[in-house]
Amino acid sequence: DGGITQSPKYLFRKEGQNVTLSCEQNLNHDAMYWYRQDPGQGLRLIYYSQIVNDFQKGDIAEGYSVSREKKESFPLTVTSAQKNPTAFYLCASSTPLGRAGQPQHFGDGTRLSIL
Amino acid sequence: GDSVTQMEGPVTLSEEACLTINCTYTATGYPSLFWYVQYPGEGLQLLLKATKADDKGSNKGFEATYRKETTSFHLEKGSVQVSDSAVYFCALSTNTGGFKTIFGAGTRLFVKA
């Protein structure tokens, strides 16, 4: 079955450490997204990518970095510059932008905590 | 800018009660509208969508009608079940300026047996 796989499900970060969250999709979608979700709150966009080798900052990109070397993969690195990284991180994908009514498909998330 | 406002939760209902979760939006252009559902510890799943005015989206007993005149997309279900307990997100997407998917803050629903 096609879908989005995020790993790991749980991740712990030490002070001053960078960590990378994996996101892989086999839906053949061009667009991919990373969101942050804090308890009791909605989704905030971190980064998005419309095509391989291209990505754009979202609303809260500071302290995060991404790459898009393959269509299927869109890893997110939480750097030591992100001072409050504890959150639930969601990856999503969708068919090409500009097509009306295309929903986003989500992975099951990675929960990041600070040790 | 574009925005989505949905009623604050939590909403607590008894099994078989009627559900309405209000959602209103502000958008330039002609947005598509969505309801997503999130079960504990999981990602969001598309529940239903509508792409133009007066369209009704429906799925699993849930319905929502795209009302352009009131800029609303309220989620309704005639008889909720315990298994409907989740967080519900209203969202819109437009083609204006390229990509845009804007999510509401989410409404948590608890259904008691």
mmCIF file of C-alpha atoms in Angstrom:
data_model
loop_
_atom_site.group_PDB
_atom_site.id
_atom_site.type_symbol
_atom_site.label_atom_id
_atom_site.label_comp_id
_atom_site.label_asym_id
_atom_site.label_seq_id
_atom_site.Cartn_x
_atom_site.Cartn_y
_atom_site.Cartn_z
ATOM 1 C CA ASP A 1 0.000 0.000 0.000
ATOM 2 C CA GLY A 2 1.161 3.502 -0.746
ATOM 3 C CA GLY A 3 1.806 5.862 2.078
ATOM 4 C CA ILE A 4 4.184 7.976 4.102
ATOM 5 C CA THR A 5 6.606 6.452 6.577
ATOM 6 C CA GLN A 6 8.140 8.508 9.354
ATOM 7 C CA SER A 7 10.887 7.216 11.583
ATOM 8 C CA PRO A 8 11.647 6.910 14.351
ATOM 9 C CA LYS A 9 8.330 7.114 16.189
ATOM 10 C CA TYR A 10 10.071 8.441 19.314
ATOM 11 C CA LEU A 11 13.342 10.368 19.437
ATOM 12 C CA PHE A 12 15.348 11.885 22.232
ATOM 13 C CA ARG A 13 17.822 14.701 21.833
ATOM 14 C CA LYS A 14 20.618 15.744 24.123
ATOM 15 C CA GLU A 15 21.568 19.371 24.578
ATOM 16 C CA GLY A 16 23.682 20.674 21.702
ATOM 17 C CA GLN A 17 22.874 17.722 19.480
ATOM 18 C CA ASN A 18 21.447 17.694 15.981
ATOM 19 C CA VAL A 19 18.901 15.016 15.176
ATOM 20 C CA THR A 20 17.371 13.975 11.863
ATOM 21 C CA LEU A 21 13.820 12.823 11.333
ATOM 22 C CA SER A 22 13.143 10.594 8.354
ATOM 23 C CA CYS A 23 10.196 10.904 5.960
ATOM 24 C CA GLU A 24 9.721 8.597 2.975
ATOM 25 C CA GLN A 25 6.739 8.409 0.618
ATOM 26 C CA ASN A 26 5.837 5.993 -2.160
ATOM 27 C CA LEU A 27 2.832 7.916 -3.426
ATOM 28 C CA ASN A 28 4.781 9.526 -6.279
ATOM 29 C CA HIS A 29 3.885 12.949 -4.895
ATOM 30 C CA ASP A 30 5.892 15.983 -5.942
ATOM 31 C CA ALA A 31 5.185 18.146 -2.905
ATOM 32 C CA MET A 32 6.277 17.352 0.655
ATOM 33 C CA TYR A 33 5.874 19.233 3.921
ATOM 34 C CA TRP A 34 7.042 19.271 7.529
ATOM 35 C CA TYR A 35 4.790 20.485 10.321
ATOM 36 C CA ARG A 36 5.273 20.926 14.028
ATOM 37 C CA GLN A 37 2.391 20.234 16.431
ATOM 38 C CA ASP A 38 2.507 21.305 20.057
ATOM 39 C CA PRO A 39 0.065 19.913 22.661
ATOM 40 C CA GLY A 40 -3.435 21.180 22.142
ATOM 41 C CA GLN A 41 -2.447 23.280 19.167
ATOM 42 C CA GLY A 42 -2.754 23.194 15.424
ATOM 43 C CA LEU A 43 -0.099 22.560 12.818
ATOM 44 C CA ARG A 44 2.662 25.014 12.035
ATOM 45 C CA LEU A 45 4.573 24.713 8.772
ATOM 46 C CA ILE A 46 8.344 24.342 9.064
ATOM 47 C CA TYR A 47 9.485 23.696 5.478
ATOM 48 C CA TYR A 48 7.984 22.529 2.230
ATOM 49 C CA SER A 49 9.287 21.298 -1.087
ATOM 50 C CA GLN A 50 7.495 21.430 -4.420
ATOM 51 C CA ILE A 51 10.114 19.551 -6.414
ATOM 52 C CA VAL A 52 13.384 17.695 -6.026
ATOM 53 C CA ASN A 53 16.365 19.907 -5.093
ATOM 54 C CA ASP A 54 14.120 22.778 -4.116
ATOM 55 C CA PHE A 55 12.515 23.731 -0.796
ATOM 56 C CA GLN A 56 11.066 26.798 0.902
ATOM 57 C CA LYS A 57 10.847 28.040 4.466
ATOM 58 C CA GLY A 58 7.530 27.893 6.190
ATOM 59 C CA ASP A 59 6.357 29.906 9.163
ATOM 60 C CA ILE A 60 8.794 28.535 11.768
ATOM 61 C CA ALA A 61 11.943 27.440 9.889
ATOM 62 C CA GLU A 62 14.496 28.810 12.363
ATOM 63 C CA GLY A 63 16.540 26.027 13.958
ATOM 64 C CA TYR A 64 15.557 23.472 11.319
ATOM 65 C CA SER A 65 17.032 22.326 8.009
ATOM 66 C CA VAL A 66 15.868 20.018 5.219
ATOM 67 C CA SER A 67 17.054 18.446 2.007
ATOM 68 C CA ARG A 68 15.227 17.050 -1.008
ATOM 69 C CA GLU A 69 17.684 14.967 -2.994
ATOM 70 C CA LYS A 70 15.126 12.354 -4.009
ATOM 71 C CA LYS A 71 11.447 12.632 -4.798
ATOM 72 C CA GLU A 72 10.615 10.007 -2.185
ATOM 73 C CA SER A 73 12.546 11.472 0.715
ATOM 74 C CA PHE A 74 12.379 14.711 2.705
ATOM 75 C CA PRO A 75 14.422 14.460 5.934
ATOM 76 C CA LEU A 76 14.209 17.143 8.612
ATOM 77 C CA THR A 77 17.157 18.031 10.840
ATOM 78 C CA VAL A 78 16.445 19.672 14.167
ATOM 79 C CA THR A 79 19.597 21.597 14.967
ATOM 80 C CA SER A 80 20.992 22.693 18.313
ATOM 81 C CA ALA A 81 19.838 26.194 17.396
ATOM 82 C CA GLN A 82 16.242 25.106 17.970
ATOM 83 C CA LYS A 83 15.911 25.848 21.681
ATOM 84 C CA ASN A 84 12.497 24.336 22.226
ATOM 85 C CA PRO A 85 12.365 21.251 20.003
ATOM 86 C CA THR A 86 10.025 19.118 22.111
ATOM 87 C CA ALA A 87 6.988 18.532 19.893
ATOM 88 C CA PHE A 88 5.209 16.130 17.589
ATOM 89 C CA TYR A 89 6.538 16.382 14.015
ATOM 90 C CA LEU A 90 4.373 15.482 11.048
ATOM 91 C CA CYS A 91 5.454 14.923 7.469
ATOM 92 C CA ALA A 92 2.959 15.192 4.608
ATOM 93 C CA SER A 93 2.856 14.987 0.835
ATOM 94 C CA SER A 94 0.495 15.943 -1.955
ATOM 95 C CA THR A 95 0.118 15.876 -5.719
ATOM 96 C CA PRO A 96 1.441 18.835 -7.691
ATOM 97 C CA LEU A 97 0.572 22.276 -6.478
ATOM 98 C CA GLY A 98 -1.898 24.173 -8.553
ATOM 99 C CA ARG A 99 -4.334 21.290 -8.684
ATOM 100 C CA ALA A 100 -7.480 22.297 -6.888
ATOM 101 C CA GLY A 101 -8.808 20.124 -4.138
ATOM 102 C CA GLN A 102 -5.781 17.918 -3.574
ATOM 103 C CA PRO A 103 -5.493 16.907 0.078
ATOM 104 C CA GLN A 104 -2.335 16.241 1.979
ATOM 105 C CA HIS A 105 -1.398 12.739 3.078
ATOM 106 C CA PHE A 106 0.254 12.438 6.474
ATOM 107 C CA GLY A 107 2.660 10.095 8.174
ATOM 108 C CA ASP A 108 2.129 8.911 11.752
ATOM 109 C CA GLY A 109 4.558 11.421 13.192
ATOM 110 C CA THR A 110 7.730 11.494 15.276
ATOM 111 C CA ARG A 111 7.622 12.601 18.882
ATOM 112 C CA LEU A 112 10.825 14.422 19.835
ATOM 113 C CA SER A 113 11.808 14.994 23.447
ATOM 114 C CA ILE A 114 14.780 16.546 25.194
ATOM 115 C CA LEU A 115 16.862 14.481 27.586
ATOM 116 C CA GLY B 1 -4.086 36.649 4.776
ATOM 117 C CA ASP B 2 -5.935 33.364 4.534
ATOM 118 C CA SER B 3 -7.168 31.899 7.804
ATOM 119 C CA VAL B 4 -9.390 29.235 9.331
ATOM 120 C CA THR B 5 -11.282 29.614 12.586
ATOM 121 C CA GLN B 6 -12.936 26.671 14.271
ATOM 122 C CA MET B 7 -14.763 26.328 17.538
ATOM 123 C CA GLU B 8 -12.697 25.706 20.605
ATOM 124 C CA GLY B 9 -12.908 22.406 22.353
ATOM 125 C CA PRO B 10 -13.070 20.134 23.978
ATOM 126 C CA VAL B 11 -16.523 19.061 22.934
ATOM 127 C CA THR B 12 -17.984 16.293 25.089
ATOM 128 C CA LEU B 13 -20.999 14.337 23.898
ATOM 129 C CA SER B 14 -22.831 11.185 24.836
ATOM 130 C CA GLU B 15 -22.996 8.350 22.345
ATOM 131 C CA GLU B 16 -25.711 8.850 19.698
ATOM 132 C CA ALA B 17 -25.821 12.631 20.218
ATOM 133 C CA CYS B 18 -25.678 15.058 17.291
ATOM 134 C CA LEU B 19 -22.401 16.768 16.491
ATOM 135 C CA THR B 20 -21.677 20.155 14.947
ATOM 136 C CA ILE B 21 -18.180 21.640 14.837
ATOM 137 C CA ASN B 22 -18.185 25.145 13.407
ATOM 138 C CA CYS B 23 -15.576 26.288 10.907
ATOM 139 C CA THR B 24 -15.328 29.621 9.128
ATOM 140 C CA TYR B 25 -12.640 30.821 6.763
ATOM 141 C CA THR B 26 -11.114 33.876 5.157
ATOM 142 C CA ALA B 27 -9.466 33.420 1.798
ATOM 143 C CA THR B 28 -8.599 35.187 -1.426
ATOM 144 C CA GLY B 29 -9.503 33.330 -4.568
ATOM 145 C CA TYR B 30 -11.579 30.164 -4.505
ATOM 146 C CA PRO B 31 -10.361 27.768 -1.833
ATOM 147 C CA SER B 32 -10.916 24.069 -1.492
ATOM 148 C CA LEU B 33 -12.069 23.074 1.983
ATOM 149 C CA PHE B 34 -11.200 20.005 4.037
ATOM 150 C CA TRP B 35 -11.863 18.286 7.317
ATOM 151 C CA TYR B 36 -9.099 16.100 8.718
ATOM 152 C CA VAL B 37 -9.256 13.813 11.761
ATOM 153 C CA GLN B 38 -6.386 12.918 14.099
ATOM 154 C CA TYR B 39 -6.597 9.933 16.438
ATOM 155 C CA PRO B 40 -4.264 9.808 19.460
ATOM 156 C CA GLY B 41 -0.617 9.326 18.547
ATOM 157 C CA GLU B 42 -1.288 9.350 14.813
ATOM 158 C CA GLY B 43 -1.053 11.713 11.872
ATOM 159 C CA LEU B 44 -3.978 13.456 10.225
ATOM 160 C CA GLN B 45 -6.327 11.620 7.889
ATOM 161 C CA LEU B 46 -8.564 13.262 5.334
ATOM 162 C CA LEU B 47 -12.188 12.940 6.446
ATOM 163 C CA LEU B 48 -13.961 14.834 3.662
ATOM 164 C CA LYS B 49 -13.521 17.694 1.245
ATOM 165 C CA ALA B 50 -15.406 20.147 -0.987
ATOM 166 C CA THR B 51 -13.893 22.050 -3.861
ATOM 167 C CA LYS B 52 -16.561 24.586 -4.829
ATOM 168 C CA ALA B 53 -19.493 26.490 -3.399
ATOM 169 C CA ASP B 54 -22.534 24.403 -2.405
ATOM 170 C CA ASP B 55 -20.587 21.141 -2.653
ATOM 171 C CA LYS B 56 -21.267 18.712 0.176
ATOM 172 C CA GLY B 57 -18.490 16.441 1.341
ATOM 173 C CA SER B 58 -19.411 13.275 3.217
ATOM 174 C CA ASN B 59 -17.690 10.250 4.720
ATOM 175 C CA LYS B 60 -18.358 7.802 7.582
ATOM 176 C CA GLY B 61 -21.598 9.598 8.474
ATOM 177 C CA PHE B 62 -19.930 13.013 8.645
ATOM 178 C CA GLU B 63 -21.029 15.828 6.343
ATOM 179 C CA ALA B 64 -20.007 19.401 5.618
ATOM 180 C CA THR B 65 -21.355 21.874 3.054
ATOM 181 C CA TYR B 66 -19.249 24.576 1.422
ATOM 182 C CA ARG B 67 -21.161 27.820 2.086
ATOM 183 C CA LYS B 68 -19.608 30.697 0.225
ATOM 184 C CA GLU B 69 -22.147 33.266 1.396
ATOM 185 C CA THR B 70 -21.298 32.632 5.043
ATOM 186 C CA THR B 71 -17.686 31.483 4.397
ATOM 187 C CA SER B 72 -18.367 28.399 6.473
ATOM 188 C CA PHE B 73 -17.756 24.639 6.335
ATOM 189 C CA HIS B 74 -19.339 23.213 9.495
ATOM 190 C CA LEU B 75 -18.822 19.524 10.280
ATOM 191 C CA GLU B 76 -21.935 17.548 11.271
ATOM 192 C CA LYS B 77 -22.837 14.026 12.258
ATOM 193 C CA GLY B 78 -26.253 12.842 13.295
ATOM 194 C CA SER B 79 -25.199 10.177 15.794
ATOM 195 C CA VAL B 80 -21.673 10.009 17.206
ATOM 196 C CA GLN B 81 -19.939 6.912 18.479
ATOM 197 C CA VAL B 82 -17.205 6.444 21.070
ATOM 198 C CA SER B 83 -14.845 5.635 18.203
ATOM 199 C CA ASP B 84 -15.341 9.179 16.835
ATOM 200 C CA SER B 85 -13.340 10.582 19.748
ATOM 201 C CA ALA B 86 -10.459 12.436 18.111
ATOM 202 C CA VAL B 87 -9.230 15.890 17.134
ATOM 203 C CA TYR B 88 -10.855 17.421 14.059
ATOM 204 C CA PHE B 89 -9.104 20.005 11.891
ATOM 205 C CA CYS B 90 -10.725 22.281 9.346
ATOM 206 C CA ALA B 91 -8.402 23.391 6.533
ATOM 207 C CA LEU B 92 -8.361 25.271 3.263
ATOM 208 C CA SER B 93 -6.097 25.302 0.253
ATOM 209 C CA THR B 94 -5.874 27.813 -2.564
ATOM 210 C CA ASN B 95 -3.868 28.181 -5.724
ATOM 211 C CA THR B 96 -3.240 31.832 -4.997
ATOM 212 C CA GLY B 97 0.507 32.429 -4.821
ATOM 213 C CA GLY B 98 1.274 28.773 -5.401
ATOM 214 C CA PHE B 99 0.778 26.460 -2.449
ATOM 215 C CA LYS B 100 -1.349 27.222 0.575
ATOM 216 C CA THR B 101 -2.857 24.826 3.058
ATOM 217 C CA ILE B 102 -4.064 26.581 6.170
ATOM 218 C CA PHE B 103 -5.196 24.510 9.169
ATOM 219 C CA GLY B 104 -7.476 25.543 11.985
ATOM 220 C CA ALA B 105 -6.371 24.996 15.577
ATOM 221 C CA GLY B 106 -8.308 21.746 15.900
ATOM 222 C CA THR B 107 -11.300 20.739 18.016
ATOM 223 C CA ARG B 108 -11.033 17.802 20.388
ATOM 224 C CA LEU B 109 -14.130 15.614 20.611
ATOM 225 C CA PHE B 110 -14.815 13.221 23.486
ATOM 226 C CA VAL B 111 -17.712 10.802 23.141
ATOM 227 C CA LYS B 112 -18.905 9.034 26.299
ATOM 228 C CA ALA B 113 -20.558 5.629 26.277
#
